[in-house]
């Protein structure tokens, strides 16, 4: 800590004061009692730790002021800090802690950032952590309070050792030891967890061989099941083909039965029509047989009718004749319309037959193409069957090939990853090696500079020794000067006494005469002159000595200024030497990594990893090349079968179309005959009696002549003969209908014969189909059993494949577990190694490690420095001794464990006694120990600071451990 600025306001004896301490190396504060010299130092302890020599907290406030405030700026570890503490009377204390963010050249001041915590205690702890020093250590080392210089000596031995430990910052090693203990516990816990995990992994990995055997057995079982599955599939396909043929025959049988049923219905309808036609013909024969009688009666009735009509026509007039004519016309139109409807229906049927024949003709034209497709389908099925068999052989080989390729790819990835890792390490080592030249050059420069600084250090020691010599000589001159002054005063007194009359001789105390008085007077004058000459010589030598001391002081300051960086230069030299040694050690590692990288690159380039798998892969590739199986060819074969499957469907359609076409050909002449008959009926309708009657009615209308009496008589006669008209109409109608009925009977007979022939043919075909179906057994049961067997076998195969998948998954998991086991083995080795390393660090950083070594190495030096001062003060009569360990006071066993202490013993001519047994002057001499603390600042530079961990670690820890510790 280097003070830079101190500002006080109403603190103790000061109302307002500001001190700028920048640029001062050593400051001396002088003044009369009560001037406030100690108040300045007390202000530093109060602002930093809140403690001072004041009994009450409000006693630090000046006079009757209400507030005291201290503003302190200091530098610590090349960082500028500011502490501002203020106290209000009868109130609380406020504390602010700040750190500099940089120096502002415009305002010529620092820009501070607050580090103040939430509470006063937390802020005080933050300050103590920054200073790494508390109040008790400060007042027992750096600051010796007025009247309390022997405070350190008055403390208990354990408290003395604690203060020494605080001065040496041994608490840092305690913290490091605790951290090392935490690390040991962590690594021990990790090792325990890893051991448990490795035990579980070992139990799980013990099933590797069993899993491999189970996998091999399952693979063999799966291969047998797949072969049996293929055979069952072929058998099922054969059964399905036979069932399809049976189904086709059944469909044909059903269709023919439907045709037979339809023909039966047609024959029944024809029989009914024929029976009706025969009955109609018989009725017509009876009517025609009575034709002559009916004609005569009709002639008679006709005559009467003619007469009646003549007269009736005259009576009814033209209206009745018109109505009759209209009725006849309506009948004629109805008959004509009925004939037209029948003709249109027959023409539509003819068109439908033609359309159906045209459609069927298009289907029949593809008969050759369909036959070729069916033949191609059979060939494609044979090829697909061959490929299915080949697939059964190739599938396990392809699976093994895939497994081997995955294993080879994993091995290649591992080698590639290791090669990349090694190359990365080589690149990192090359970068370190590239720094070797720069570090060597820097080391040479540092060594040259350190050699020059060592020469300057030797010169500084010579200047210091010479300065001490000249200082001692100057003090001796001062002593001589005081002695000569005393002698001169005594001579002056003697000369003054000689001037008094009657004074005796100053030497013999006898009375003096004039002659002897003169002689004594002259002698006294000569002695005075000699003393004056000696005083002048002493003054001259004193002035020369002062000038030499001033020159030596100036030279000492200059050389000391040059040696300010000596410690950092030595530290940098040690760092460079350590880095160069590390680089030299790395070279062997680099050569090993380079060899490994070349080997890995050669293995990857030549594909020489996993030779057994490589050989097995080549054998599999040769076998697969021999089998020449291709999934695409297999897929194309399946697609070819699916693509030509339409041939079977089209073949069945063509067969059905041929039958339908033949049926349509048979219907065409029947429809043509019916249509011709209708055309004849239309021609006959134009010359029918109805048409003639219409003409006759028209003629009657023209020739109408009516008489009422005759008409009435005629009506009476006409009513009597009215029956002959009806019978004659029946006769006429019978004459007209008889040829049609006769033709209809012939037509129905022909149709009946044709339908009977068709029925006989269908009956023969049905008998043939029934015989075929009777000869073929029912395959549905076999199909069901085959499908159930295939389904059962497929389920069993799926179960076996699932079990194989689970086993393979377990194998992969076991492989992963094996890798995890290796990783955990490495982690366990690392944890145990780190545990041992940190266990050694616990001992190294503990009380009996570096701390004890520091104290044991430091106390002899402190003891030596204290004895030098004590010897000079006591004339080599006193000697101080530090004791750090001793047996317990009540211990009687020599093997009891020693306790840590810091006893101070002082030896004199009477023996060696503890410091506490001295009183008065002995204690005054013993209290010189706090003046030795500044010697810590001049600790031997080749070792660095006494708290330098690395220097002491080199003495306590082997080299193999220091790398891990660093």
Coordinates of N, CA, C and O in Angstrom, one line a residue, residues 149 160 449 677 946 948:
X149 N 5.3 0.3 21.3 CA 6.3 -0.3 20.4 C 6.5 -1.8 20.7 O 6.8 -2.6 19.9
X160 N 1.6 -14.0 18.7 CA 2.8 -13.5 17.9 C 2.9 -14.3 16.6 O 3.1 -13.7 15.5
X449 N 20.3 -8.1 -18.6 CA 19.8 -7.0 -17.8 C 19.9 -7.4 -16.3 O 20.3 -6.6 -15.5
X677 N -92.4 -57.7 -90.2 CA -93.8 -57.9 -90.0 C -94.5 -56.6 -89.7 O -95.6 -56.4 -90.2
X946 N 8.9 -13.8 0.1 CA 8.8 -15.1 0.9 C 7.5 -15.8 0.8 O 7.4 -16.9 1.1
X948 N 6.1 -16.3 -2.2 CA 6.1 -16.8 -3.5 C 5.8 -18.3 -3.5 O 6.7 -19.0 -3.1

